[in-house]
CSV table of C-alpha atoms in Angstrom, one decimal:
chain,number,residue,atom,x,y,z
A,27,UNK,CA,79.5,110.6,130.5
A,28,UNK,CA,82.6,111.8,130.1
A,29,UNK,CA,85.2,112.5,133.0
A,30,UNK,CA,88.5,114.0,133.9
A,31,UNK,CA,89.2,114.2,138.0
A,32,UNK,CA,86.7,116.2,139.2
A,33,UNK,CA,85.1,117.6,135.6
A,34,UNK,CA,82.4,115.8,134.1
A,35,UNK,CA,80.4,116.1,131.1
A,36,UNK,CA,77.0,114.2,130.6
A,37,UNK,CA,75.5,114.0,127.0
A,38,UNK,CA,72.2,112.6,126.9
A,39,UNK,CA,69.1,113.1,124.2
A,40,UNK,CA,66.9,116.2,124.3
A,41,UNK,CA,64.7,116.9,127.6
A,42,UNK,CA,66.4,114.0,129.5
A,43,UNK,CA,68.9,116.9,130.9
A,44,UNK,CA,66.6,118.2,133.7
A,45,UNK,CA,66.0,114.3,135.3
A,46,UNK,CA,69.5,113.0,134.7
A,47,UNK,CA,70.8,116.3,136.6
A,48,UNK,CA,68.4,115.3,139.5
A,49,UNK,CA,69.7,111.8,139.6
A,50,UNK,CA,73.3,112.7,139.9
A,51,UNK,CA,72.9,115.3,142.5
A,52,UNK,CA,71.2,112.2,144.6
A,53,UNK,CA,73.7,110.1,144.1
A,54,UNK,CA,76.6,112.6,144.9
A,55,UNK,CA,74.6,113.7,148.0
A,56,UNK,CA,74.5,110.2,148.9
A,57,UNK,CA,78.1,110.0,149.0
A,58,UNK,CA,78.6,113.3,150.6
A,59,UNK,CA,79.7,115.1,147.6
A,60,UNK,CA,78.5,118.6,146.3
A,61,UNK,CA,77.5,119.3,142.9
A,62,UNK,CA,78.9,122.7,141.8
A,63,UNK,CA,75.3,125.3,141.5
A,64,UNK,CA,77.6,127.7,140.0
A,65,UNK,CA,79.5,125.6,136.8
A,66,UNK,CA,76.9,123.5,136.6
A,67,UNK,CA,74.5,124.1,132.9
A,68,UNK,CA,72.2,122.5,131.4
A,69,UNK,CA,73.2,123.4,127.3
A,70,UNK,CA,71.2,122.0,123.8
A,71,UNK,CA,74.1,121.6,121.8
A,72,UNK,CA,72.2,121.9,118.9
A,73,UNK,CA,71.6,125.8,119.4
A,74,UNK,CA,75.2,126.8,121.5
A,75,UNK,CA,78.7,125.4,122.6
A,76,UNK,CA,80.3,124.4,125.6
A,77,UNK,CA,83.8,124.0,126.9
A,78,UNK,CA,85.5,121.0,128.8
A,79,UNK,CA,88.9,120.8,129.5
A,80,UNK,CA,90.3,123.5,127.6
A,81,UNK,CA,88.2,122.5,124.1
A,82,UNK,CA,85.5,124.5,122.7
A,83,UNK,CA,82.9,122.1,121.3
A,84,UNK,CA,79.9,123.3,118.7
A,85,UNK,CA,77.9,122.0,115.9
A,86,UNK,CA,78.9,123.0,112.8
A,87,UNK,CA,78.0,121.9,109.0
A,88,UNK,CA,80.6,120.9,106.6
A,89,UNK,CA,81.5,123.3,103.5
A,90,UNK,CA,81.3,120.4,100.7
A,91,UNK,CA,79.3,117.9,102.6
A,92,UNK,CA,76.7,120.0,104.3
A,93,UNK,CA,76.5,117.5,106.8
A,94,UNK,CA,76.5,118.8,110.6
A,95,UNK,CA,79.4,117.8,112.6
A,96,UNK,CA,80.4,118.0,116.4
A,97,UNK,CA,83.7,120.6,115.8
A,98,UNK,CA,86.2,120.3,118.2
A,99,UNK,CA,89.1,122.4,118.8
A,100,UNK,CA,91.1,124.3,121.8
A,101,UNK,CA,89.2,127.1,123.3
A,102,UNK,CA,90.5,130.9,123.1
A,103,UNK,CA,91.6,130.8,126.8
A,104,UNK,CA,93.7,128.0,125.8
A,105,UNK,CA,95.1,129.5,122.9
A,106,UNK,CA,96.0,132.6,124.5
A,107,UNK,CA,97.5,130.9,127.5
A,108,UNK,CA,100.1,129.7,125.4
A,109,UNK,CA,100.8,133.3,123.7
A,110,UNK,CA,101.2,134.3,127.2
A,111,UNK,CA,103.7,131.7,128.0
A,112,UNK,CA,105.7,132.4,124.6
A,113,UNK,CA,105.4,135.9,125.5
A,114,UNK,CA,106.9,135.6,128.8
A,115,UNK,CA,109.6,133.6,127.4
A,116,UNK,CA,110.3,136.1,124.4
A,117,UNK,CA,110.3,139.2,126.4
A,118,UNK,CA,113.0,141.9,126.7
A,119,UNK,CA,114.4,140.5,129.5
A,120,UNK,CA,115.5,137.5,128.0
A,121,UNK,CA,117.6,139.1,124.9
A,122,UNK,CA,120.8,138.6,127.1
A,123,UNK,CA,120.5,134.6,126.7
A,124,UNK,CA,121.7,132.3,124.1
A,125,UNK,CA,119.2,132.2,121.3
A,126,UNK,CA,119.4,128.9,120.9
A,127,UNK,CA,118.3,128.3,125.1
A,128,UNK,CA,115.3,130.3,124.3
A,129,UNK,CA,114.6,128.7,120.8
A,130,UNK,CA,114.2,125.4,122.8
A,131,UNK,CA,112.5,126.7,125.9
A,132,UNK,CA,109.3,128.4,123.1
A,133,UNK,CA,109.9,125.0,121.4
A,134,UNK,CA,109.3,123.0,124.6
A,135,UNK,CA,106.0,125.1,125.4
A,136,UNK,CA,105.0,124.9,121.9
A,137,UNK,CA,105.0,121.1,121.5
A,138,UNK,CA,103.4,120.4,124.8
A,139,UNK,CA,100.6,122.7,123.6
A,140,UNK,CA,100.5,121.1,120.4
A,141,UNK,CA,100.8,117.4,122.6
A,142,UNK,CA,97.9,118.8,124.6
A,143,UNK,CA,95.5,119.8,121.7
A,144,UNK,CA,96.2,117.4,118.7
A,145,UNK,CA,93.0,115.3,119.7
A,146,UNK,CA,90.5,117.7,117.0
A,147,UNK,CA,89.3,119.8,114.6
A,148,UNK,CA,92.7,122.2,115.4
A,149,UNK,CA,94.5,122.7,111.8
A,150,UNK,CA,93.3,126.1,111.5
A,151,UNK,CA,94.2,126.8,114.9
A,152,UNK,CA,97.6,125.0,114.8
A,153,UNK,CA,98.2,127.6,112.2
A,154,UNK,CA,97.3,130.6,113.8
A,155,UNK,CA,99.4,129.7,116.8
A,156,UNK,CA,102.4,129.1,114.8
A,157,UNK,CA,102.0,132.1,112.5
A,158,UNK,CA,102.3,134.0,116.2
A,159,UNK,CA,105.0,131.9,117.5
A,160,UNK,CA,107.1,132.6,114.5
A,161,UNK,CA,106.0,136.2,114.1
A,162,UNK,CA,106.8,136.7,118.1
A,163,UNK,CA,110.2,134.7,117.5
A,164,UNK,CA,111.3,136.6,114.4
A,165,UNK,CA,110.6,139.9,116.3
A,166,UNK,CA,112.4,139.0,119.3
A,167,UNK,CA,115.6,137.7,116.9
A,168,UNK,CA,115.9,140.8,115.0
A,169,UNK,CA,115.8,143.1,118.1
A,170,UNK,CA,118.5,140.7,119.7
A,171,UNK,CA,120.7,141.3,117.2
A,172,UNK,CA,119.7,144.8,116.8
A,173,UNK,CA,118.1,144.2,112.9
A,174,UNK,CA,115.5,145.5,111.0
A,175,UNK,CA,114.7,142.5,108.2
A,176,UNK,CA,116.3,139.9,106.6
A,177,UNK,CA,117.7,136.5,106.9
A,178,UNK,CA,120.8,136.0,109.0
A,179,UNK,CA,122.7,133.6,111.8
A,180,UNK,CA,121.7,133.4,114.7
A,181,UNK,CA,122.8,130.5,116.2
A,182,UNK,CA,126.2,131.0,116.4
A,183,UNK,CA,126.3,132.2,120.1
């Protein structure tokens, strides 16, 4: 059993899903509490993935090993919460600040993503997320200083 505040996650062996479901709804009835009808699922692991607390969790076999591993990694509504945030942050708007305020404000967001998610399988994730963040930071740094390409200073201001 796995649990976060009100989330919980049971992992149990095939076919005992069905009875152990029964037995918690007892027990939480017994102490006045509700299971949820509507998040609750009953998922073989074996055949499809789940998500808990902002990871996506599936079965996957290794490329050199072959061997079947559970791969864990941050789910895509996680991922593009944080574009949204760096978004808001990078967004016309803003071009009037000091580039180096919003530098550390998209830093700030980025690391407690990063904080948040470094617990798994994420490398190739990690990546993608900073290929945007960079790509989205670049943009909004050129347009600032009204520039097409190219390396310059920007932290003079």
């Amino acid at each position: 059993m796995v649990r976060y505040a009100d989330d919980l996650l049971i992992l149990c062996k095939p076919g005992q899903g069905a009875g152990l479901q029964t037995r918690l709804k007892r027990w939480l009835e017994a102490r006045k509490l509700k299971l949820n009808e509507e998040k609750t699922r009953l998922v073989d692991t074996r055949k499809e993935g789940f998500e808990f607390l902002g990871f996506s969790v599936a079965w996957r076999q290794g490329m050199k090993s072959k061997r079947r591993y559970p791969h864990v990694e941050p789910s895509a509504k996680s991922q593009a919460k944080l574009r949204n945030k760096v978004r808001e942050v990078l967004e016309v708007r803003t071009r009037n600040q000091p580039a180096v305020a919003v530098v550390r404000k998209v830093d700030q967001i980025n690391r407690g993503w990063a904080t948040a998610f470094h617990y798994c399988n994420s490398t190739h994730v990690f990546s993608n997320q900073q290929a945007f963040v960079r790509n989205r930071l670049r943009r909004w740094l050129w347009r600032k200083y009204s520039r097409t390409h190219g390396l310059f200073k920007f932290f003079t201001d």
